[in-house]
Amino acid sequence: MNKERLMRILQEPRITEKSTNIGDKYRQFVFKVVKDATKPEIKQAVELMFDVKVESVRTANSKGKEKRYQQTIGRRSDWKKAYVKLQAGFDIDFMNVKGTN
């Protein structure tokens, strides 16, 4: 895979109460990814960015919500999220990620 492409796959970690519980219980982490990302690309991107070994990847497409502002009806963009399960002995610490200041 192209390294530039892999660096753009992961957009942000989804740190919510639900994703934190999943992470504690099953060693899974949730990421917002680009819509055209494939499971092998997501696996390689996580391994490259966080220096961990990935066991499996599951993806889900989330539909954008319809929002209303006065008389105008708009729609948020659709997005894709990835549930990444790590192999035993590996963990991601979002506070001490390499490459951050």
Coordinates of N, CA, C and O in Angstrom, one line a residue:
M1 N 0.8 -1.2 0.0 CA 0.0 0.0 0.0 C 0.9 1.3 0.0 O 2.0 1.3 0.5
N2 N 0.3 2.3 -0.6 CA 1.0 3.6 -0.6 C 1.0 4.2 0.8 O -0.1 4.2 1.5
K3 N 2.1 4.6 1.3 CA 2.2 5.1 2.7 C 1.4 6.4 2.9 O 0.8 6.6 3.9
E4 N 1.3 7.2 1.9 CA 0.5 8.4 2.0 C -1.0 8.1 2.1 O -1.7 8.7 2.9
R5 N -1.4 7.1 1.4 CA -2.8 6.7 1.5 C -3.1 6.1 2.9 O -4.2 6.4 3.4
L6 N -2.2 5.3 3.4 CA -2.4 4.8 4.7 C -2.5 5.8 5.8 O -3.2 5.7 6.8
M7 N -1.7 6.9 5.6 CA -1.7 8.0 6.6 C -3.0 8.8 6.6 O -3.4 9.4 7.6
R8 N -3.8 8.7 5.5 CA -5.0 9.4 5.4 C -6.3 8.6 5.7 O -7.4 9.1 5.8
I9 N -6.1 7.3 5.9 CA -7.2 6.4 6.2 C -7.9 6.7 7.5 O -9.1 6.9 7.5
L10 N -7.1 6.8 8.6 CA -7.7 7.1 9.9 C -7.9 8.6 10.0 O -7.0 9.4 9.9
Q11 N -9.2 9.0 10.3 CA -9.5 10.4 10.4 C -9.5 10.9 11.9 O -8.9 11.9 12.2
E12 N -10.0 10.1 12.8 CA -10.0 10.4 14.2 C -10.5 9.2 15.0 O -11.2 8.3 14.5
P13 N -10.0 9.1 16.2 CA -10.5 8.0 17.1 C -11.9 8.5 17.6 O -12.1 9.7 17.9
R14 N -12.8 7.5 17.8 CA -14.1 7.9 18.3 C -14.1 7.5 19.8 O -14.2 6.3 20.2
I15 N -13.9 8.5 20.6 CA -13.8 8.3 22.1 C -15.1 8.7 22.7 O -15.4 9.8 22.9
T16 N -15.9 7.7 22.9 CA -17.2 7.8 23.6 C -17.3 6.9 24.7 O -16.5 6.0 24.9
E17 N -18.4 6.9 25.5 CA -18.6 6.0 26.6 C -18.7 4.6 26.1 O -18.1 3.6 26.6
K18 N -19.4 4.4 25.0 CA -19.6 3.1 24.4 C -18.3 2.5 23.9 O -17.9 1.4 24.1
S19 N -17.5 3.3 23.2 CA -16.2 2.8 22.6 C -15.2 2.6 23.7 O -14.4 1.7 23.6
T20 N -15.3 3.3 24.8 CA -14.4 3.1 25.9 C -14.7 1.8 26.6 O -13.8 1.0 26.9
N21 N -16.0 1.5 26.8 CA -16.4 0.2 27.4 C -15.9 -1.0 26.5 O -15.5 -2.0 26.9
I22 N -16.1 -0.8 25.2 CA -15.7 -1.9 24.2 C -14.2 -2.1 24.3 O -13.7 -3.2 24.3
G23 N -13.4 -1.0 24.4 CA -12.0 -1.1 24.4 C -11.5 -1.8 25.7 O -10.6 -2.6 25.7
D24 N -12.1 -1.5 26.8 CA -11.7 -2.1 28.1 C -12.1 -3.6 28.1 O -11.3 -4.4 28.6
K25 N -13.2 -4.0 27.5 CA -13.7 -5.3 27.6 C -13.1 -6.3 26.6 O -12.8 -7.4 26.8
Y26 N -13.0 -5.8 25.3 CA -12.6 -6.6 24.2 C -11.3 -6.2 23.5 O -11.0 -6.8 22.4
R27 N -10.5 -5.3 24.0 CA -9.3 -4.8 23.3 C -9.7 -4.2 21.9 O -8.9 -4.5 21.0
Q28 N -10.8 -3.6 21.8 CA -11.2 -3.0 20.5 C -11.2 -1.5 20.6 O -11.5 -0.9 21.6
F29 N -10.8 -0.8 19.5 CA -10.8 0.6 19.4 C -11.6 1.0 18.2 O -11.7 0.3 17.2
V30 N -12.3 2.2 18.3 CA -13.2 2.6 17.2 C -12.5 3.9 16.6 O -12.1 4.8 17.3
F31 N -12.5 3.9 15.3 CA -11.9 5.0 14.5 C -12.9 5.4 13.4 O -13.6 4.6 12.8
K32 N -13.0 6.7 13.2 CA -13.6 7.3 12.0 C -12.6 7.2 10.8 O -11.5 7.6 11.0
V33 N -13.1 6.5 9.7 CA -12.2 6.3 8.6 C -12.8 6.9 7.3 O -14.0 7.2 7.3
V34 N -12.0 7.0 6.3 CA -12.5 7.5 5.0 C -13.5 6.5 4.5 O -13.4 5.3 4.7
K35 N -14.5 7.0 3.7 CA -15.6 6.1 3.3 C -15.2 5.0 2.3 O -15.8 3.9 2.3
D36 N -14.1 5.2 1.6 CA -13.7 4.1 0.6 C -12.6 3.2 1.1 O -12.0 2.5 0.4
A37 N -12.3 3.3 2.4 CA -11.3 2.4 3.0 C -11.7 1.0 3.1 O -12.9 0.7 3.4
T38 N -10.8 0.1 2.9 CA -11.1 -1.3 3.0 C -10.5 -1.9 4.3 O -9.7 -1.2 4.9
K39 N -10.9 -3.1 4.7 CA -10.5 -3.6 5.9 C -8.9 -3.9 5.9 O -8.3 -3.5 6.9
P40 N -8.3 -4.4 4.8 CA -6.9 -4.5 4.9 C -6.2 -3.2 5.0 O -5.1 -3.1 5.6
E41 N -6.7 -2.2 4.3 CA -6.1 -0.8 4.4 C -6.2 -0.3 5.9 O -5.2 0.3 6.4
I42 N -7.3 -0.5 6.5 CA -7.5 0.0 7.9 C -6.5 -0.8 8.8 O -5.9 -0.1 9.7
K43 N -6.4 -2.1 8.6 CA -5.5 -2.8 9.4 C -4.0 -2.3 9.3 O -3.3 -2.1 10.3
Q44 N -3.6 -2.1 8.1 CA -2.2 -1.6 7.8 C -2.0 -0.2 8.4 O -1.0 0.1 8.9
A45 N -3.1 0.6 8.3 CA -2.9 2.0 8.8 C -2.8 2.0 10.3 O -2.0 2.7 10.8
V46 N -3.6 1.2 11.0 CA -3.5 1.2 12.5 C -2.1 0.6 12.9 O -1.5 1.1 13.8
E47 N -1.7 -0.5 12.2 CA -0.4 -1.0 12.5 C 0.8 0.0 12.3 O 1.7 0.0 13.1
L48 N 0.7 0.8 11.2 CA 1.7 1.8 10.9 C 1.7 2.9 11.9 O 2.7 3.3 12.4
M49 N 0.5 3.4 12.2 CA 0.4 4.6 13.0 C 0.7 4.4 14.5 O 1.3 5.2 15.2
F50 N 0.2 3.2 15.0 CA 0.3 3.0 16.5 C 1.3 1.8 16.9 O 1.4 1.5 18.0
D51 N 2.0 1.2 15.9 CA 3.0 0.2 16.2 C 2.4 -0.9 17.0 O 2.9 -1.3 18.1
V52 N 1.2 -1.5 16.6 CA 0.6 -2.6 17.2 C 0.3 -3.7 16.2 O 0.4 -3.5 15.0
K53 N -0.2 -4.8 16.7 CA -0.6 -5.9 15.8 C -2.2 -6.0 15.9 O -2.7 -6.1 17.0
V54 N -2.8 -6.0 14.7 CA -4.3 -6.0 14.6 C -4.7 -7.5 14.4 O -4.2 -8.1 13.5
E55 N -5.7 -7.9 15.2 CA -6.3 -9.2 15.0 C -7.4 -9.2 14.0 O -7.4 -10.1 13.1
S56 N -8.3 -8.2 14.1 CA -9.4 -8.2 13.1 C -10.0 -6.8 13.0 O -9.7 -5.9 13.9
V57 N -10.7 -6.5 11.9 CA -11.3 -5.2 11.7 C -12.8 -5.4 11.2 O -13.0 -6.3 10.4
R58 N -13.7 -4.7 11.9 CA -15.1 -4.7 11.4 C -15.4 -3.2 11.1 O -15.0 -2.3 11.7
T59 N -16.2 -3.1 10.1 CA -16.6 -1.7 9.7 C -18.1 -1.6 9.7 O -18.9 -2.5 9.6
A60 N -18.5 -0.3 9.8 CA -20.0 0.0 9.8 C -20.1 1.4 9.1 O -19.3 2.3 9.4
N61 N -21.1 1.5 8.2 CA -21.4 2.8 7.6 C -22.5 3.5 8.4 O -23.5 2.9 8.7
S62 N -22.3 4.7 8.8 CA -23.2 5.5 9.5 C -23.8 6.5 8.6 O -23.1 7.3 8.0
K63 N -25.2 6.6 8.6 CA -25.9 7.5 7.8 C -25.9 8.9 8.5 O -26.0 9.0 9.7
G64 N -25.7 9.9 7.7 CA -25.8 11.3 8.2 C -27.2 11.6 8.6 O -28.1 11.2 8.0
K65 N -27.3 12.4 9.7 CA -28.6 12.8 10.2 C -29.2 14.0 9.4 O -28.4 14.8 8.9
E66 N -30.5 14.0 9.3 CA -31.1 15.1 8.7 C -31.3 16.2 9.7 O -31.9 15.9 10.8
K67 N -30.9 17.4 9.5 CA -30.9 18.5 10.4 C -31.7 19.6 9.8 O -31.8 19.8 8.6
R68 N -32.3 20.4 10.7 CA -33.2 21.5 10.3 C -32.7 22.8 10.9 O -32.4 22.8 12.1
Y69 N -32.6 23.8 10.1 CA -32.3 25.2 10.6 C -33.3 26.1 10.1 O -33.3 26.4 8.9
Q70 N -34.2 26.5 10.9 CA -35.4 27.3 10.6 C -36.2 26.6 9.5 O -36.7 25.5 9.8
Q71 N -36.3 27.2 8.3 CA -37.1 26.5 7.3 C -36.3 25.6 6.4 O -36.8 24.9 5.5
T72 N -35.0 25.7 6.5 CA -34.0 24.9 5.6 C -33.8 23.6 6.2 O -33.4 23.4 7.4
I73 N -33.9 22.5 5.4 CA -33.6 21.2 5.8 C -32.3 20.8 5.2 O -32.1 20.9 4.0
G74 N -31.3 20.4 6.0 CA -30.0 19.9 5.5 C -29.7 18.5 5.9 O -30.5 17.9 6.6
R75 N -28.6 18.0 5.5 CA -28.2 16.7 5.9 C -26.7 16.6 6.1 O -25.9 17.2 5.4
R76 N -26.3 16.0 7.2 CA -24.9 15.8 7.5 C -24.4 14.6 6.6 O -25.1 13.8 6.1
S77 N -23.1 14.6 6.4 CA -22.5 13.7 5.6 C -22.5 12.3 6.2 O -22.4 12.1 7.4
D78 N -22.6 11.3 5.3 CA -22.4 9.9 5.8 C -21.0 9.6 6.1 O -20.1 10.3 5.6
W79 N -20.7 8.7 7.0 CA -19.3 8.4 7.4 C -19.2 6.9 7.8 O -20.2 6.2 7.9
K80 N -18.0 6.5 7.9 CA -17.7 5.1 8.1 C -16.8 5.0 9.4 O -15.9 5.8 9.6
K81 N -17.1 4.0 10.2 CA -16.3 3.7 11.4 C -15.8 2.3 11.3 O -16.4 1.4 10.8
A82 N -14.7 2.1 12.0 CA -14.0 0.8 12.0 C -13.8 0.4 13.5 O -13.3 1.2 14.3
Y83 N -14.1 -0.8 13.8 CA -13.9 -1.4 15.1 C -12.6 -2.3 14.9 O -12.7 -3.3 14.2
V84 N -11.5 -1.9 15.5 CA -10.3 -2.6 15.4 C -9.9 -3.4 16.6 O -9.9 -2.8 17.7
K85 N -9.8 -4.7 16.5 CA -9.4 -5.6 17.6 C -7.9 -5.9 17.6 O -7.4 -6.3 16.6
L86 N -7.3 -5.6 18.7 CA -5.8 -5.8 18.8 C -5.5 -7.2 19.3 O -6.3 -7.8 20.0
Q87 N -4.3 -7.7 18.9 CA -3.9 -9.0 19.4 C -3.5 -8.9 20.9 O -3.3 -7.7 21.4
A88 N -3.5 -10.0 21.6 CA -3.1 -10.0 23.0 C -1.8 -9.3 23.3 O -0.8 -9.6 22.5
G89 N -1.7 -8.5 24.3 CA -0.4 -7.9 24.6 C -0.2 -6.5 24.0 O 0.8 -5.9 24.3
F90 N -1.1 -6.1 23.2 CA -1.0 -4.8 22.5 C -2.1 -3.8 23.0 O -3.2 -4.3 23.4
D91 N -1.8 -2.5 23.1 CA -2.7 -1.5 23.5 C -2.4 -0.2 22.8 O -1.2 0.0 22.5
I92 N -3.4 0.7 22.7 CA -3.2 2.0 22.1 C -3.4 3.0 23.3 O -4.5 3.0 23.9
D93 N -2.5 3.9 23.5 CA -2.6 4.9 24.4 C -2.7 6.2 23.6 O -1.7 6.7 23.1
F94 N -3.9 6.8 23.6 CA -4.0 8.0 22.7 C -3.4 9.2 23.3 O -3.2 10.2 22.6
M95 N -2.9 9.2 24.6 CA -2.3 10.3 25.2 C -0.8 10.4 24.8 O -0.2 11.4 24.8
N96 N -0.2 9.2 24.5 CA 1.3 9.2 24.2 C 1.5 8.6 22.8 O 2.2 7.6 22.7
V97 N 0.9 9.1 21.8 CA 1.1 8.6 20.4 C 2.3 9.2 19.8 O 2.6 10.4 20.0
K98 N 3.1 8.4 19.1 CA 4.3 8.9 18.5 C 4.0 9.9 17.4 O 3.0 9.7 16.7
G99 N 4.8 10.9 17.3 CA 4.5 11.9 16.3 C 3.7 13.1 16.8 O 3.5 14.1 16.1
T100 N 3.3 13.1 18.1 CA 2.6 14.2 18.6 C 3.5 15.0 19.5 O 4.5 14.5 20.0
N101 N 3.2 16.3 19.7 CA 4.1 17.1 20.5 C 3.7 17.0 22.0 O 2.7 16.9 22.4

